[in-house]
Short mmCIF file of C-alpha atoms in Angstrom, two decimals:
data_model
loop_
_atom_site.label_atom_id
_atom_site.label_comp_id
_atom_site.label_asym_id
_atom_site.label_seq_id
_atom_site.Cartn_x
_atom_site.Cartn_y
_atom_site.Cartn_z
CA MET T 1 182.84 231.92 92.81
CA LEU T 2 182.85 229.89 96.40
CA VAL T 3 181.54 227.11 97.90
CA LEU T 4 180.85 227.31 101.18
CA PHE T 5 179.72 224.65 103.52
CA ASP T 6 177.73 225.11 106.96
CA ILE T 7 177.59 221.75 108.55
CA GLY T 8 175.61 221.92 111.79
CA GLY T 9 174.20 219.40 114.27
CA THR T 10 171.12 218.86 111.94
CA TYR T 11 171.61 220.00 108.74
CA PHE T 12 174.31 219.99 105.99
CA ARG T 13 174.00 223.07 103.81
CA TYR T 14 176.32 224.79 101.14
CA TYR T 15 176.02 228.10 99.48
CA ILE T 16 177.67 228.81 95.97
CA SER T 17 178.18 232.34 96.31
CA ASP T 18 181.11 235.67 94.83
CA TYR T 19 182.97 237.21 96.88
CA ASP T 20 180.17 239.79 98.33
CA GLY T 21 178.20 237.32 99.48
CA ASN T 22 175.74 237.34 96.75
CA ILE T 23 174.56 233.62 96.57
CA LYS T 24 174.05 231.68 93.50
CA TYR T 25 172.88 228.59 94.48
CA HIS T 26 171.82 227.05 97.99
CA TYR T 27 171.43 223.51 99.07
CA LYS T 28 170.31 221.75 102.35
CA LYS T 29 169.50 218.37 103.71
CA THR T 30 169.59 216.25 106.74
CA ARG T 31 173.30 215.76 107.99
CA ASP T 32 174.25 211.99 107.45
CA ASN T 33 175.66 209.99 110.03
CA ASP T 34 179.23 209.96 108.20
CA VAL T 35 179.35 213.39 107.58
CA ILE T 36 182.52 213.86 106.16
CA ALA T 37 181.87 211.00 103.49
CA GLN T 38 178.86 213.62 102.73
CA LEU T 39 180.87 216.29 102.46
CA ASN T 40 183.77 214.68 100.29
CA LYS T 41 180.61 213.21 97.96
CA SER T 42 179.47 216.85 97.79
CA ILE T 43 182.66 218.48 96.80
CA LYS T 44 183.35 215.83 93.71
CA ASN T 45 179.72 216.43 93.00
CA ILE T 46 180.33 219.89 92.68
CA ALA T 47 183.44 219.36 90.57
CA ASN T 48 181.13 217.91 88.18
CA ASN T 49 179.16 221.26 87.87
CA TYR T 50 175.79 219.57 89.30
CA GLY T 51 174.06 219.93 92.37
CA ILE T 52 173.49 216.76 94.69
CA ASP T 53 169.50 217.18 93.69
CA GLY T 54 170.50 216.90 90.14
CA ASP T 55 169.83 220.29 89.29
CA LYS T 56 172.98 221.45 87.20
CA PHE T 57 174.64 224.94 88.18
CA ILE T 58 177.23 226.13 85.83
CA CYS T 59 180.26 228.20 87.91
CA GLU T 60 183.86 228.24 87.94
CA ILE T 61 184.90 227.65 91.81
CA ASP T 62 188.16 229.62 92.77
CA GLU T 63 187.81 228.13 96.35
CA ILE T 64 186.16 225.82 99.20
CA ARG T 65 185.41 226.77 102.75
CA VAL T 66 183.72 224.83 105.24
CA SER T 67 182.69 225.49 108.51
CA ILE T 68 181.94 222.31 111.12
CA ALA T 69 181.59 221.44 114.52
CA GLY T 70 184.97 219.97 115.85
CA ILE T 71 188.16 220.99 116.76
CA ILE T 72 190.08 222.09 113.57
CA ASP T 73 193.90 221.71 113.77
CA LYS T 74 196.30 221.25 110.10
CA TYR T 75 193.35 219.81 108.34
CA ARG T 76 192.48 217.20 110.91
CA ILE T 77 189.46 217.15 113.06
CA SER T 78 188.42 215.80 116.82
CA GLY T 79 186.01 216.64 119.54
CA CYS T 80 183.28 216.03 116.98
CA MET T 81 181.58 212.53 118.60
CA ASN T 82 178.05 214.00 117.62
CA ALA T 83 178.84 213.79 114.38
CA GLY T 84 180.22 210.50 114.66
CA ILE T 85 184.03 211.69 113.20
CA PRO T 86 186.92 209.48 115.12
CA ASP T 87 189.26 212.15 116.53
CA ASN T 88 192.17 212.91 114.56
CA THR T 89 190.38 212.07 111.11
CA GLU T 90 192.06 213.60 108.58
CA LEU T 91 190.04 216.13 106.28
CA LEU T 92 190.48 216.61 102.11
CA LYS T 93 193.26 219.44 101.43
CA GLU T 94 192.46 219.99 97.75
CA ILE T 95 190.85 218.70 94.85
CA ASN T 96 191.02 219.41 91.07
CA LEU T 97 187.53 220.40 89.69
CA TYR T 98 188.16 221.01 86.46
CA ASN T 99 190.86 218.17 85.14
CA ARG T 100 193.35 220.68 85.33
CA ASP T 101 196.81 220.77 86.65
CA GLU T 102 195.57 223.49 89.04
CA VAL T 103 193.96 222.37 91.99
CA ILE T 104 191.15 223.92 94.38
CA LYS T 105 192.68 224.45 98.02
CA ILE T 106 189.99 223.60 100.90
CA LYS T 107 189.88 225.97 104.06
CA TYR T 108 188.31 224.52 107.14
CA ILE T 109 187.45 226.47 109.99
CA ASN T 110 185.39 225.49 113.58
CA ASP T 111 181.62 226.49 113.17
CA GLY T 112 181.91 228.33 116.46
CA ASP T 113 184.78 230.39 114.99
CA ALA T 114 182.97 231.03 111.65
CA PHE T 115 180.09 231.74 114.08
CA ILE T 116 181.74 234.92 115.82
CA LEU T 117 183.55 235.98 112.98
CA GLY T 118 180.43 236.68 110.98
CA GLU T 119 178.42 237.95 114.08
CA VAL T 120 181.38 240.82 114.51
CA GLN T 121 181.02 241.76 110.75
CA TYR T 122 177.07 241.41 110.69
CA ASN T 123 176.83 243.75 114.00
CA ASN T 124 179.73 246.48 112.78
CA ILE T 125 181.72 245.49 115.53
CA GLN T 126 185.26 247.32 115.81
CA GLN T 127 186.82 243.90 117.65
CA GLU T 128 190.59 245.62 117.79
CA ASN T 129 191.37 245.39 121.48
CA LYS T 130 188.33 244.11 122.14
CA ASN T 131 186.92 241.20 124.01
CA ILE T 132 183.75 239.70 122.27
CA LEU T 133 182.14 236.30 123.18
CA GLY T 134 179.09 234.65 120.83
CA ILE T 135 177.01 232.23 121.96
CA VAL T 136 174.26 230.54 119.26
CA PHE T 137 171.55 228.03 120.48
CA GLY T 138 170.50 225.21 118.01
CA THR T 139 170.66 221.46 118.23
CA GLY T 140 173.43 222.03 120.90
CA VAL T 141 175.01 224.94 122.11
CA GLY T 142 178.02 226.99 120.15
CA CYS T 143 180.48 229.48 120.94
CA GLY T 144 183.05 231.80 119.45
CA LEU T 145 185.38 233.85 121.08
CA ILE T 146 187.80 236.91 120.74
CA ILE T 147 190.06 237.96 123.29
CA ASN T 148 191.87 241.48 122.80
CA GLY T 149 190.86 241.54 119.32
CA LYS T 150 192.30 237.93 118.31
CA LEU T 151 189.99 235.19 117.58
CA ILE T 152 190.53 232.09 120.10
CA ASN T 153 190.55 229.00 117.79
CA ASN T 154 188.44 226.24 118.97
CA CYS T 155 186.97 227.79 122.11
CA GLU T 156 184.84 225.39 124.25
CA VAL T 157 183.20 227.93 126.44
CA HIS T 158 179.84 226.49 125.37
CA ARG T 159 180.15 223.32 127.26
CA TYR T 160 179.18 225.15 130.25
CA LEU T 161 175.92 225.90 129.18
CA GLU T 162 175.34 222.57 126.71
CA PRO T 163 174.24 219.89 129.55
CA PHE T 164 171.85 221.57 131.02
CA MET T 165 170.49 223.20 127.59
CA LYS T 166 169.93 219.79 126.13
CA GLU T 167 168.04 218.91 129.33
CA ASN T 168 166.16 221.70 129.26
CA LYS T 169 165.21 223.02 125.75
CA LEU T 170 163.89 226.41 126.09
CA ASN T 171 159.77 226.68 125.88
CA TYR T 172 156.98 228.59 127.23
CA ASP T 173 156.82 226.29 130.26
CA ASN T 174 159.90 226.56 131.37
CA ILE T 175 161.30 230.01 129.78
CA ILE T 176 161.70 231.69 133.24
CA SER T 177 163.73 228.78 135.00
CA VAL T 178 165.69 228.62 131.70
CA CYS T 179 166.41 232.30 131.16
CA LYS T 180 167.38 232.92 134.79
CA PHE T 181 169.91 229.73 134.45
CA LEU T 182 171.46 231.35 131.40
CA ALA T 183 171.32 235.04 133.09
CA ASN T 184 173.71 233.73 135.91
CA GLU T 185 176.02 231.73 133.41
CA PHE T 186 176.18 234.85 131.30
CA THR T 187 177.19 236.83 134.38
CA LYS T 188 180.08 234.69 135.29
CA LEU T 189 181.54 234.56 131.71
CA ILE T 190 181.18 238.61 131.58
CA GLU T 191 182.83 238.83 134.68
CA LEU T 192 185.74 235.99 133.68
CA LEU T 193 186.47 237.12 130.40
CA ASN T 194 185.77 241.09 131.34
CA LEU T 195 183.58 241.22 128.01
CA ASP T 196 182.75 243.80 125.86
CA TYR T 197 180.22 242.37 123.77
CA LEU T 198 178.15 239.11 124.64
CA ILE T 199 176.40 238.19 121.28
CA ILE T 200 173.32 235.92 121.36
CA ASN T 201 171.84 233.83 118.30
CA GLY T 202 169.78 230.89 118.32
CA TYR T 203 166.28 229.84 118.86
CA ILE T 204 166.23 231.35 122.09
CA ASN T 205 165.42 234.61 120.34
CA ASP T 206 162.34 233.63 118.77
CA TYR T 207 161.26 233.70 122.43
CA SER T 208 160.16 237.64 122.99
CA LEU T 209 160.28 237.33 126.60
CA SER T 210 163.79 235.67 126.61
CA LYS T 211 165.49 238.85 126.18
CA ASP T 212 163.47 240.78 129.01
CA ILE T 213 164.18 237.90 132.03
CA ILE T 214 168.02 237.60 130.72
CA ASN T 215 168.26 240.96 131.20
CA LYS T 216 166.70 241.28 134.45
CA TYR T 217 168.31 238.54 135.86
CA LEU T 218 172.02 239.52 134.41
CA ALA T 219 173.93 240.50 138.09
CA CYS T 220 177.22 241.73 136.70
CA ASN T 221 179.37 244.20 138.66
CA LYS T 222 179.11 247.83 137.72
CA TYR T 223 182.43 247.90 136.97
CA TYR T 224 181.30 246.11 133.86
CA ASN T 225 179.71 247.89 130.74
CA THR T 226 179.12 245.05 128.75
CA LYS T 227 176.83 245.27 125.52
CA ILE T 228 174.38 242.67 125.16
CA ILE T 229 173.31 241.58 121.79
CA PHE T 230 170.48 239.62 120.93
CA SER T 231 171.51 238.99 117.20
CA ASP T 232 169.02 238.58 113.94
CA CYS T 233 171.52 237.45 111.84
CA ASP T 234 170.14 234.77 109.34
CA LEU T 235 173.90 233.29 108.14
CA PRO T 236 176.54 233.85 110.79
CA ASN T 237 178.72 231.13 109.79
CA ILE T 238 178.24 232.01 105.94
CA ASN T 239 179.35 235.48 107.03
CA GLY T 240 182.15 234.23 108.64
CA LEU T 241 183.57 231.90 106.12
CA LEU T 242 183.32 234.97 104.04
CA THR T 243 185.62 236.68 105.89
CA LEU T 244 189.00 234.16 105.85
#
């Protein structure tokens, strides 16, 4: 079995899953200020075969995989100040779950990277030789990027959108102005990156008019033939973790 952690801007979630993605147990709560301590505590609780809320479950864990916001490099995390994590914080590499000689390895991936891998899988995209950008709107803005079929680790394209979106959270009063802004920025990114696919997920897809407004105001050169996907994938990060 796998333990899959999805740590976002607001919520801290983990799932017990088999390798086919069949979820056996799901835990969710608001993220603590010290999210690394929260993660390590959760792993240790799982080691004792208990959920954090006290509900006992029995399963044998083969591997732990973690999707978390921040730049991940060789078991260190940086660029995650919204979670109060100092740059270059060391991450737990392994744990002995069952008081045996062997240890369970822990894999980490940037949450945007997990997101795009999950979306490619969910939308049945053949990524070979393709340029694919995924943008997800939640508490903040996240992104994942594939260029020429290869994942670009720790991509920060979302920074072009995040300052505006934090000041202009989409609602029915501002839907035209916000979607026009997004269409303008998406146009730039499509032409800059020569995208084959642009995948959009998150709360803006809950507004039925957003898709029509964005498509209306996209102004790409006719040379580009980018496919725009407004994805309804519920658990893209979990899907992405399953592909690792």
